[in-house]
Amino acid sequence: MIRLDNVTKVYDAPASLHMIVAADRLTLEIPAGEMFGLVGPNGAGKTTTLKMVTGLLVPTKGSITVNGIDVEREPEHAQRYLGYLADFFSLYDDLKVWEYLDYFARAYKMDRGTIPRRIDDLLARLGLEPKRNAFIAGLSRGMKQRLGIARTLLHDPPVLVLDEPAAGLDPKARVELKQLLLELHSAGKTIFIASHMLSDIEELCSSIAIMEKGRLLHVGPLKDVMRQLTEARRISIRLAGPGFALADWLAARTGVRDVHADAAAAEFAFTGSDAELAELVRALVAADAPVCGIEEVVETLEKLFSRLSMGEVM
Amino acid sequence: MSFLIGNPELVRNARAELRPGRLLAATAICAALSLAIGYSMAHIHSPAENFLKLVLFAQVFALTIGGGTACIHAIQREKDQNTFYYQRVTRLTPLELTLGKLFGSPALAWFVVLCLVPAGVYAAVVSRIRPSFFVAAYALLVLGSICFHAFALLLSLLVKRGGATAAVLLLLLLLGATSGDSAQQGAFYLRPVSPFYAAKLVQGSWDISE
């Protein structure tokens, strides 16, 4: 559905006389119906990438197609398939909620007869019906974000490009947004989402790309990317009390690395198989260690990403 | 014309500009202004002709200063609020956006002009000026103002973010240079086609080479 082929974007930076490569030879394919997450630190090139996908920025090199349509060559045609939500609200404060949606419905050249019903549907779906005649200036942040999403969905595009959609929302609004995105995904929309909320990305997306300094470091299904980033599974062992030199005992075992221990607990990376782990536990119990708990630590995307950005994994 | 009337950008601007409260206030102010000017001119020589000139001046001021400022802010505000991004991802063409802003942003100024038209027509009838001059005066007023608004819109596009004040000052400078009585032709020989010249026209003398 979305295809980036060797896309590069270079900005001029007149003050420093250097070129800034915001996107460096990006090649990516997002199939129809996928919820795809793009993660990376600030300045990684995420917003530039999304803007190029929506046609707001023209790539220096390479091509981007949406539903087979070249975004650069046929921008007006491509817009029929794209809904874009930027990382800022940018609404017309002097319009009423329904007027704002009506404006964009006309701007997307929707059939005039269908516009009122479509606006009614979206206002009801996004809980904006009570605010229909309210001026946008008086809306809360959450309401403004909902209105932005309503605008994105107005012309029923099959592809949604969302840049930090949860930014600045309170926890309740975030939960509602996630629910809405899941509904849209199950309705068959292709969703390309960039976010700092890694827990949300992990919960929502089936595939991700990790971007840094304009380059895609890892791309693929979420589980595969996490497996690539996780060199060894992490195991946590808890003892009933202090008195056993757990750290020293573990450090002497094969397959055990990166031990972090305190008086009665330890966490370590283990490269062996399940059988080897079972053997390790058996040996620990045989050594009279008062083992009262053992579990595999579930690595979250957030933890992996913070380790990645500290250079622990690449 | 239907292309213009159905223009979403024009509709948006008109909705934002022409709220009922504003329309009511503009109508009341125009009515009061017309009555006050009419009353004050009742005892001078050829009052109707002078009244017409003043009405035309008021309309020109509304269009050039009010409408011009609105046009300056039209694109500047989009830049400041980042709303341009969302317009660009719609299917609106650049021509539709331009026409929508050109005629929609100064909608309130055009409404003020409309409110003053009855006073102008009344004065024209009483002063018995030639209808062709009266129509020509309004044609010049409308066309001159559209050109002026187009220039303001261009300034709005070219001036960097936050530069609206400088653009308004530049616009006022151009207005002064093309409207004063002191310079025969005005700056760039534009005075004979300046909207201010509409007032001169109703006196029955106008020559492009003047």
Coordinates of C-alpha atoms in Angstrom, one line a residue:
Chain A
M1 CA 0.0 0.0 0.0
I2 CA 2.8 2.4 0.9
R3 CA 6.2 1.9 -0.8
L4 CA 9.3 3.9 -0.3
D5 CA 12.0 3.1 -2.8
N6 CA 15.5 4.3 -1.9
V7 CA 14.2 7.7 -0.7
T8 CA 16.6 10.4 0.4
K9 CA 15.9 13.8 1.7
V10 CA 18.6 16.4 2.0
Y11 CA 18.1 19.8 3.5
D12 CA 20.3 22.8 3.0
A13 CA 21.6 24.3 6.2
P14 CA 22.8 27.8 5.1
A15 CA 24.2 28.8 8.5
S16 CA 26.6 25.9 8.7
L17 CA 27.1 25.4 4.9
H18 CA 26.5 21.7 5.5
M19 CA 23.8 19.5 4.1
I20 CA 21.5 17.7 6.5
V21 CA 20.5 14.3 5.4
A22 CA 17.1 13.9 7.1
A23 CA 16.3 10.6 5.3
D24 CA 19.0 8.4 3.9
R25 CA 18.1 5.8 1.2
L26 CA 14.9 4.6 2.9
T27 CA 13.4 1.5 1.4
L28 CA 10.2 0.3 3.0
E29 CA 7.0 -1.5 2.0
I30 CA 3.9 -1.4 4.2
P31 CA 1.2 -3.8 3.0
A32 CA -2.5 -3.0 3.0
G33 CA -4.2 -3.3 6.3
E34 CA -1.0 -3.1 8.3
M35 CA -0.5 -0.9 11.4
F36 CA 3.1 0.1 11.0
G37 CA 5.0 2.0 13.7
L38 CA 8.0 4.3 13.0
V39 CA 10.1 4.9 16.1
G40 CA 13.2 6.9 16.7
P41 CA 14.7 9.7 18.8
N42 CA 14.0 13.4 18.0
G43 CA 15.7 14.4 14.8
A44 CA 15.8 10.9 13.5
G45 CA 13.8 11.9 10.4
K46 CA 10.4 10.4 11.3
T47 CA 8.4 13.5 10.5
T48 CA 10.3 14.2 7.3
T49 CA 9.5 10.6 6.2
L50 CA 5.8 11.0 7.0
K51 CA 5.7 14.4 5.2
M52 CA 7.3 12.8 2.1
V53 CA 4.7 10.0 2.2
T54 CA 1.9 12.6 2.3
G55 CA 3.5 14.7 -0.5
L56 CA 4.2 17.7 1.7
L57 CA 7.9 17.3 1.1
V58 CA 9.5 16.2 -2.1
P59 CA 12.3 13.6 -1.8
T60 CA 15.7 14.6 -3.1
K61 CA 16.0 11.1 -4.6
G62 CA 13.9 8.0 -4.8
S63 CA 10.2 7.6 -5.2
I64 CA 7.1 7.0 -2.9
T65 CA 3.9 5.4 -4.0
V66 CA 0.6 5.1 -2.2
N67 CA -1.7 2.5 -3.6
G68 CA 0.5 2.4 -6.7
I69 CA 0.2 6.2 -7.2
D70 CA 3.4 8.2 -7.3
V71 CA 2.9 10.9 -4.6
E72 CA 5.2 13.3 -6.3
R73 CA 3.9 13.0 -9.8
E74 CA 0.1 12.7 -9.0
P75 CA -0.3 14.5 -5.7
E76 CA -4.0 15.4 -6.1
H77 CA -4.8 11.8 -7.0
A78 CA -2.7 10.4 -4.2
Q79 CA -4.5 12.6 -1.6
R80 CA -7.7 10.7 -2.2
Y81 CA -6.1 7.7 -0.5
L82 CA -4.3 9.6 2.3
G83 CA -5.4 11.0 5.6
Y84 CA -2.7 12.9 7.5
L85 CA -2.6 14.0 11.1
A86 CA 0.5 16.2 12.0
D87 CA 2.1 16.4 15.4
F88 CA 0.4 19.8 15.9
F89 CA -3.3 20.7 16.0
S90 CA -3.4 23.5 13.5
L91 CA -7.1 24.2 13.5
Y92 CA -9.1 27.3 12.5
D93 CA -10.1 28.7 15.9
D94 CA -12.6 31.1 14.3
L95 CA -14.7 28.2 12.9
K96 CA -17.3 26.1 14.5
V97 CA -16.7 22.3 14.7
W98 CA -19.1 21.4 12.0
E99 CA -17.9 24.2 9.8
Y100 CA -14.4 23.0 10.0
L101 CA -15.3 19.5 8.9
D102 CA -17.6 20.9 6.2
Y103 CA -14.6 23.0 4.9
F104 CA -12.4 19.9 4.6
A105 CA -15.1 17.8 3.1
R106 CA -15.5 20.4 0.3
A107 CA -11.8 20.7 0.0
Y108 CA -11.5 16.9 -0.5
K109 CA -14.2 17.4 -3.2
M110 CA -16.6 14.9 -1.6
D111 CA -20.0 14.6 -3.1
R112 CA -22.0 17.5 -1.6
G113 CA -25.0 15.3 -0.9
T114 CA -23.0 13.0 1.4
I115 CA -21.2 15.6 3.4
P116 CA -23.8 16.3 6.1
R117 CA -24.3 12.7 6.9
R118 CA -20.6 12.0 6.9
I119 CA -20.1 14.9 9.4
D120 CA -22.9 13.6 11.6
D121 CA -21.3 10.1 11.6
L122 CA -17.9 11.3 12.5
L123 CA -19.1 13.7 15.2
A124 CA -21.1 10.8 16.8
R125 CA -18.2 8.4 16.4
L126 CA -15.6 10.7 18.0
G127 CA -17.9 12.0 20.8
L128 CA -17.9 15.5 19.3
E129 CA -21.7 15.7 18.8
P130 CA -22.3 18.0 21.9
K131 CA -19.6 20.3 20.5
R132 CA -21.1 20.5 17.0
N133 CA -21.8 24.3 17.2
A134 CA -18.9 25.2 19.5
F135 CA -16.1 27.4 18.3
I136 CA -12.8 25.5 17.9
A137 CA -11.0 28.0 20.1
G138 CA -13.0 26.9 23.1
L139 CA -12.3 23.1 22.7
S140 CA -10.0 21.2 25.1
R141 CA -6.8 19.6 23.9
G142 CA -8.3 16.2 23.7
M143 CA -11.3 17.5 21.8
K144 CA -9.1 19.3 19.3
Q145 CA -7.2 16.1 18.7
R146 CA -10.4 14.2 18.1
L147 CA -11.5 16.9 15.7
G148 CA -8.1 16.5 13.9
I149 CA -8.7 12.8 13.6
A150 CA -12.3 13.4 12.4
R151 CA -10.8 15.6 9.6
T152 CA -8.3 12.8 8.8
L153 CA -11.1 10.3 8.4
L154 CA -13.5 12.6 6.6
H155 CA -12.9 11.4 3.1
D156 CA -12.6 7.8 4.3
P157 CA -9.0 7.3 3.1
P158 CA -7.6 3.7 3.1
V159 CA -4.2 5.0 4.4
L160 CA -3.8 7.0 7.6
V161 CA -0.5 8.7 8.3
L162 CA -0.3 9.8 11.9
D163 CA 2.5 11.8 13.4
E164 CA 2.6 11.6 17.2
P165 CA -1.2 11.3 17.5
A166 CA -1.1 10.8 21.3
A167 CA 1.2 13.8 22.0
G168 CA -0.2 15.9 24.8
L169 CA -3.2 13.8 25.5
D170 CA -4.3 12.8 29.0
P171 CA -4.3 9.1 29.9
K172 CA -8.1 8.8 29.2
A173 CA -7.8 10.4 25.8
R174 CA -4.8 8.1 25.0
V175 CA -6.8 5.0 25.8
E176 CA -9.7 6.3 23.7
L177 CA -7.3 7.1 20.8
K178 CA -5.8 3.6 21.0
Q179 CA -9.3 2.1 20.9
L180 CA -10.2 4.1 17.9
L181 CA -7.0 3.1 16.1
L182 CA -7.7 -0.5 16.8
E183 CA -11.2 -0.1 15.4
L184 CA -9.8 1.6 12.3
H185 CA -7.2 -1.1 11.8
S186 CA -9.9 -3.8 12.1
A187 CA -11.9 -1.9 9.5
G188 CA -9.0 -2.5 7.1
K189 CA -7.2 0.8 7.2
T190 CA -3.5 0.9 6.6
I191 CA -2.0 3.0 9.4
F192 CA 1.5 4.5 9.4
I193 CA 2.2 5.9 12.8
A194 CA 5.2 7.7 14.2
S195 CA 5.3 8.0 18.0
H196 CA 7.4 8.4 21.0
M197 CA 4.9 6.4 23.0
L198 CA 6.7 3.1 22.5
S199 CA 4.3 1.2 24.8
D200 CA 1.5 2.3 22.5
I201 CA 3.4 1.3 19.4
E202 CA 4.2 -2.1 20.9
E203 CA 0.5 -2.6 21.8
L204 CA -0.9 -1.4 18.5
C205 CA 1.6 -2.2 15.7
S206 CA 2.3 -5.5 14.0
S207 CA 5.4 -4.2 12.3
I208 CA 7.9 -1.4 13.1
A209 CA 10.9 0.4 11.8
I210 CA 13.5 1.9 14.1
M211 CA 15.0 5.1 12.6
E212 CA 18.1 7.0 13.7
K213 CA 20.0 9.8 12.0
G214 CA 17.9 9.4 8.8
R215 CA 18.6 5.7 8.4
L216 CA 16.4 2.7 9.1
L217 CA 18.2 0.5 11.6
H218 CA 15.7 -2.3 11.9
V219 CA 12.5 -3.0 9.9
G220 CA 10.1 -5.9 10.1
P221 CA 7.4 -7.5 12.2
L222 CA 7.6 -6.3 15.8
K223 CA 8.5 -9.7 17.2
D224 CA 11.3 -10.2 14.7
V225 CA 12.7 -6.8 15.4
M226 CA 12.6 -7.3 19.1
R227 CA 14.3 -10.7 18.7
Q228 CA 17.0 -9.1 16.6
L229 CA 17.6 -6.6 19.3
T230 CA 17.5 -9.1 22.1
E231 CA 20.8 -10.9 22.0
A232 CA 19.9 -13.1 24.9
R233 CA 16.8 -13.5 27.1
R234 CA 17.0 -12.1 30.5
I235 CA 16.3 -14.2 33.6
S236 CA 15.4 -13.0 37.1
I237 CA 16.0 -15.2 40.1
R238 CA 14.8 -14.3 43.6
L239 CA 16.0 -15.9 46.9
A240 CA 14.1 -16.3 50.1
G241 CA 16.8 -14.3 51.9
P242 CA 20.4 -13.2 51.8
G243 CA 23.4 -15.4 52.6
F244 CA 24.0 -17.0 49.3
A245 CA 26.6 -15.5 47.0
L246 CA 24.3 -15.6 44.0
A247 CA 26.2 -13.2 41.7
D248 CA 29.5 -15.1 42.1
W249 CA 27.7 -18.4 41.6
L250 CA 26.0 -17.2 38.4
A251 CA 29.2 -15.6 37.0
A252 CA 30.9 -19.0 37.1
R253 CA 28.2 -20.6 34.9
T254 CA 28.4 -20.9 31.1
G255 CA 25.9 -19.0 29.1
V256 CA 25.4 -16.4 31.8
R257 CA 26.4 -12.8 31.1
D258 CA 25.7 -9.3 32.4
V259 CA 24.7 -10.2 35.9
H260 CA 23.1 -7.6 38.1
A261 CA 22.6 -8.8 41.6
D262 CA 21.7 -7.6 45.1
A263 CA 21.6 -9.5 48.4
A264 CA 18.7 -11.8 47.5
A265 CA 18.0 -11.4 43.8
A266 CA 19.8 -11.3 40.4
E267 CA 19.0 -10.6 36.8
F268 CA 21.2 -11.8 34.0
A269 CA 21.3 -12.5 30.3
F270 CA 21.2 -16.2 29.4
T271 CA 22.2 -17.5 26.0
G272 CA 21.4 -21.2 26.5
S273 CA 18.4 -23.2 25.6
D274 CA 15.4 -24.0 27.9
A275 CA 17.0 -27.4 28.9
E276 CA 20.2 -25.6 29.8
L277 CA 18.2 -23.1 31.9
A278 CA 16.4 -26.0 33.7
E279 CA 19.8 -27.5 34.4
L280 CA 21.1 -24.2 35.8
V281 CA 18.1 -23.9 38.1
R282 CA 18.5 -27.5 39.2
A283 CA 22.2 -26.8 40.0
L284 CA 21.3 -23.7 41.9
V285 CA 18.9 -25.6 44.1
A286 CA 21.4 -28.4 44.6
A287 CA 23.9 -25.7 45.8
D288 CA 21.4 -25.0 48.7
A289 CA 20.4 -21.6 47.3
P290 CA 16.9 -20.7 48.8
V291 CA 15.3 -20.2 45.4
C292 CA 11.8 -18.8 45.8
G293 CA 11.2 -17.4 42.3
I294 CA 12.4 -17.5 38.8
E295 CA 11.0 -15.8 35.7
E296 CA 11.9 -14.7 32.2
V297 CA 12.0 -10.9 32.1
V298 CA 9.8 -9.6 29.3
E299 CA 11.7 -7.1 27.3
T300 CA 9.5 -4.1 26.3
L301 CA 10.1 -2.0 23.2
E302 CA 10.7 0.9 25.5
K303 CA 13.5 -0.9 27.4
L304 CA 15.1 -2.2 24.1
F305 CA 14.9 1.2 22.6
S306 CA 16.5 2.9 25.5
R307 CA 19.3 0.3 25.4
L308 CA 19.6 0.9 21.7
S309 CA 19.9 4.6 22.0
M310 CA 22.6 4.1 24.7
G311 CA 24.6 2.0 22.2
E312 CA 24.2 -1.3 24.1
V313 CA 22.6 -2.9 21.0
M314 CA 22.7 -2.0 17.4
Chain B
M1 CA -18.8 32.3 -11.3
S2 CA -20.1 29.0 -9.8
F3 CA -16.4 28.0 -9.5
L4 CA -16.0 31.0 -7.2
I5 CA -19.2 30.6 -5.2
G6 CA -18.6 26.9 -4.5
N7 CA -15.0 27.5 -3.6
P8 CA -14.4 25.9 -0.1
E9 CA -11.7 28.4 0.8
L10 CA -14.1 31.3 0.0
V11 CA -16.9 29.7 2.0
R12 CA -14.5 29.1 5.0
N13 CA -13.4 32.7 5.0
A14 CA -16.9 34.1 4.5
R15 CA -18.1 32.0 7.4
A16 CA -15.4 33.2 9.7
E17 CA -15.7 36.8 8.7
L18 CA -19.4 37.3 8.3
R19 CA -20.8 36.2 11.7
P20 CA -24.2 37.7 12.4
G21 CA -22.9 39.8 15.3
R22 CA -20.3 41.4 13.0
L23 CA -22.8 42.0 10.2
L24 CA -25.2 43.7 12.6
A25 CA -22.5 45.9 14.0
A26 CA -21.2 46.8 10.5
T27 CA -24.7 47.6 9.3
A28 CA -25.4 49.8 12.3
I29 CA -22.1 51.6 12.0
C30 CA -22.5 52.2 8.3
A31 CA -26.1 53.5 8.8
A32 CA -25.0 55.9 11.6
L33 CA -22.0 57.1 9.5
S34 CA -24.2 57.7 6.5
L35 CA -26.7 59.7 8.5
A36 CA -24.0 61.7 10.3
I37 CA -22.1 62.6 7.1
G38 CA -25.4 63.4 5.3
Y39 CA -26.5 65.7 8.2
S40 CA -23.2 67.5 8.4
M41 CA -23.2 68.2 4.7
A42 CA -26.8 69.5 4.5
H43 CA -25.8 73.1 4.6
I44 CA -22.7 73.2 2.3
H45 CA -22.5 73.9 -1.5
S46 CA -23.5 70.9 -3.6
P47 CA -24.0 68.6 -0.6
A48 CA -25.1 65.5 -2.6
E49 CA -21.9 65.5 -4.7
N50 CA -19.7 65.9 -1.7
F51 CA -21.6 63.3 0.2
L52 CA -21.1 60.9 -2.7
K53 CA -17.4 61.6 -2.7
L54 CA -17.2 61.0 1.1
V55 CA -19.2 57.7 0.8
L56 CA -16.8 56.6 -1.9
F57 CA -13.8 57.5 0.2
A58 CA -15.3 55.5 3.1
Q59 CA -15.7 52.5 0.8
V60 CA -12.2 52.8 -0.5
F61 CA -10.8 53.0 3.0
A62 CA -12.8 50.0 4.0
L63 CA -11.5 48.0 1.1
T64 CA -7.9 49.2 0.9
I65 CA -7.1 49.3 4.6
G66 CA -9.6 46.8 6.0
G67 CA -9.5 44.4 3.1
G68 CA -5.8 44.8 2.4
T69 CA -4.9 44.0 6.1
A70 CA -7.2 41.0 5.9
C71 CA -5.4 39.8 2.8
I72 CA -2.0 40.3 4.5
H73 CA -3.1 38.1 7.3
A74 CA -4.7 35.5 5.1
I75 CA -1.5 33.5 4.3
Q76 CA 0.5 34.8 7.3
R77 CA -2.0 33.3 9.7
E78 CA -1.9 30.0 7.9
K79 CA 1.9 30.1 8.2
D80 CA 1.8 31.0 11.9
Q81 CA -0.8 28.3 12.7
N82 CA 0.7 25.6 10.4
T83 CA -2.7 25.2 8.8
F84 CA -1.2 25.4 5.4
Y85 CA -0.1 21.8 5.7
Y86 CA -3.6 20.6 5.9
Q87 CA -4.8 22.6 3.0
R88 CA -2.0 21.2 0.9
V89 CA -3.0 17.6 1.6
T90 CA -6.5 18.3 0.3
R91 CA -7.5 18.3 -3.3
L92 CA -7.8 22.1 -3.5
T93 CA -5.8 23.5 -6.4
P94 CA -3.5 26.6 -5.9
L95 CA -5.9 28.6 -8.0
E96 CA -8.8 27.7 -5.8
L97 CA -6.9 28.6 -2.7
T98 CA -5.8 31.9 -4.2
L99 CA -9.2 32.9 -5.3
G100 CA -10.8 31.8 -2.0
K101 CA -8.3 33.9 -0.1
L102 CA -8.5 36.9 -2.5
F103 CA -12.3 37.2 -2.2
G104 CA -12.9 35.5 1.1
S105 CA -10.4 37.2 3.4
P106 CA -11.8 40.8 2.8
A107 CA -15.4 39.6 3.0
L108 CA -16.2 42.0 5.9
A109 CA -14.7 44.9 4.0
W110 CA -16.9 44.1 0.9
F111 CA -19.9 43.9 3.2
V112 CA -19.2 47.3 4.6
V113 CA -19.0 48.6 1.0
L114 CA -22.3 47.0 0.2
C115 CA -23.9 48.6 3.3
L116 CA -22.7 52.1 2.0
V117 CA -24.0 51.5 -1.5
P118 CA -27.6 52.7 -0.8
A119 CA -26.2 56.0 0.6
G120 CA -24.0 56.3 -2.6
V121 CA -27.0 55.6 -4.9
Y122 CA -29.1 58.2 -3.1
A123 CA -26.4 60.8 -3.3
A124 CA -25.9 60.0 -7.0
V125 CA -29.6 60.4 -7.8
V126 CA -29.9 63.7 -5.9
S127 CA -26.7 65.2 -7.4
R128 CA -27.8 64.0 -10.9
I129 CA -24.3 62.8 -11.9
R130 CA -24.2 60.9 -15.2
P131 CA -25.0 57.2 -14.5
S132 CA -22.0 56.1 -16.6
F133 CA -19.6 58.0 -14.3
F134 CA -21.3 56.5 -11.3
V135 CA -20.9 53.0 -12.7
A136 CA -17.4 53.7 -13.8
A137 CA -16.5 54.9 -10.3
Y138 CA -17.7 51.7 -8.8
A139 CA -16.0 49.6 -11.5
L140 CA -12.7 51.4 -10.7
L141 CA -13.3 50.9 -7.0
V142 CA -14.0 47.2 -7.3
L143 CA -11.2 46.5 -9.8
G144 CA -8.6 48.7 -8.1
S145 CA -9.4 47.1 -4.8
I146 CA -9.1 43.6 -6.2
C147 CA -5.7 44.5 -7.6
F148 CA -4.7 46.0 -4.3
H149 CA -5.9 42.8 -2.5
A150 CA -3.9 40.7 -4.9
F151 CA -0.8 42.7 -4.1
A152 CA -1.5 42.3 -0.4
L153 CA -1.9 38.6 -0.8
L154 CA 1.4 38.4 -2.7
L155 CA 3.1 40.2 0.2
S156 CA 1.5 37.8 2.6
L157 CA 3.0 34.9 0.7
L158 CA 6.4 36.4 0.4
V159 CA 6.9 37.9 3.8
K160 CA 8.4 35.5 6.3
R161 CA 6.6 34.1 9.3
G162 CA 5.7 36.9 11.8
G163 CA 6.3 39.6 9.3
A164 CA 2.7 40.7 9.0
T165 CA 3.3 44.1 10.6
A166 CA 6.0 45.0 8.1
A167 CA 3.8 43.9 5.3
V168 CA 0.9 46.1 6.5
L169 CA 3.3 49.1 6.7
L170 CA 4.5 48.4 3.1
L171 CA 0.9 48.2 2.0
L172 CA 0.0 51.5 3.6
L173 CA 3.1 53.1 2.0
L174 CA 1.9 51.9 -1.4
L175 CA -1.5 53.2 -0.7
G176 CA -0.2 56.6 0.3
A177 CA 2.1 56.8 -2.8
T178 CA -0.8 56.0 -5.2
S179 CA -3.5 58.0 -3.7
G180 CA -2.2 61.5 -2.7
D181 CA -3.4 64.6 -4.4
S182 CA 0.1 66.2 -4.3
A183 CA 1.7 63.9 -6.9
Q184 CA 0.0 64.2 -10.3
Q185 CA 0.5 60.6 -11.3
G186 CA 1.4 59.0 -8.0
A187 CA 4.1 56.3 -7.6
F188 CA 4.7 54.2 -10.7
Y189 CA 2.0 56.3 -12.5
L190 CA -0.7 54.3 -10.7
R191 CA -2.8 57.1 -9.3
P192 CA -5.3 57.2 -12.2
V193 CA -6.1 53.5 -11.5
S194 CA -6.0 53.7 -7.7
P195 CA -9.3 52.9 -6.0
F196 CA -9.1 56.4 -4.5
Y197 CA -9.5 57.8 -7.9
A198 CA -13.1 56.6 -7.9
A199 CA -14.0 59.6 -5.8
K200 CA -12.4 61.9 -8.4
L201 CA -14.4 60.2 -11.1
V202 CA -17.8 61.2 -9.8
Q203 CA -16.8 64.8 -10.3
G204 CA -17.0 64.0 -14.0
S205 CA -13.4 64.2 -15.0
W206 CA -11.1 61.3 -15.5
D207 CA -8.4 60.7 -17.9
I208 CA -5.9 57.8 -17.8
S209 CA -3.2 60.1 -19.1
E210 CA -4.0 62.9 -16.6

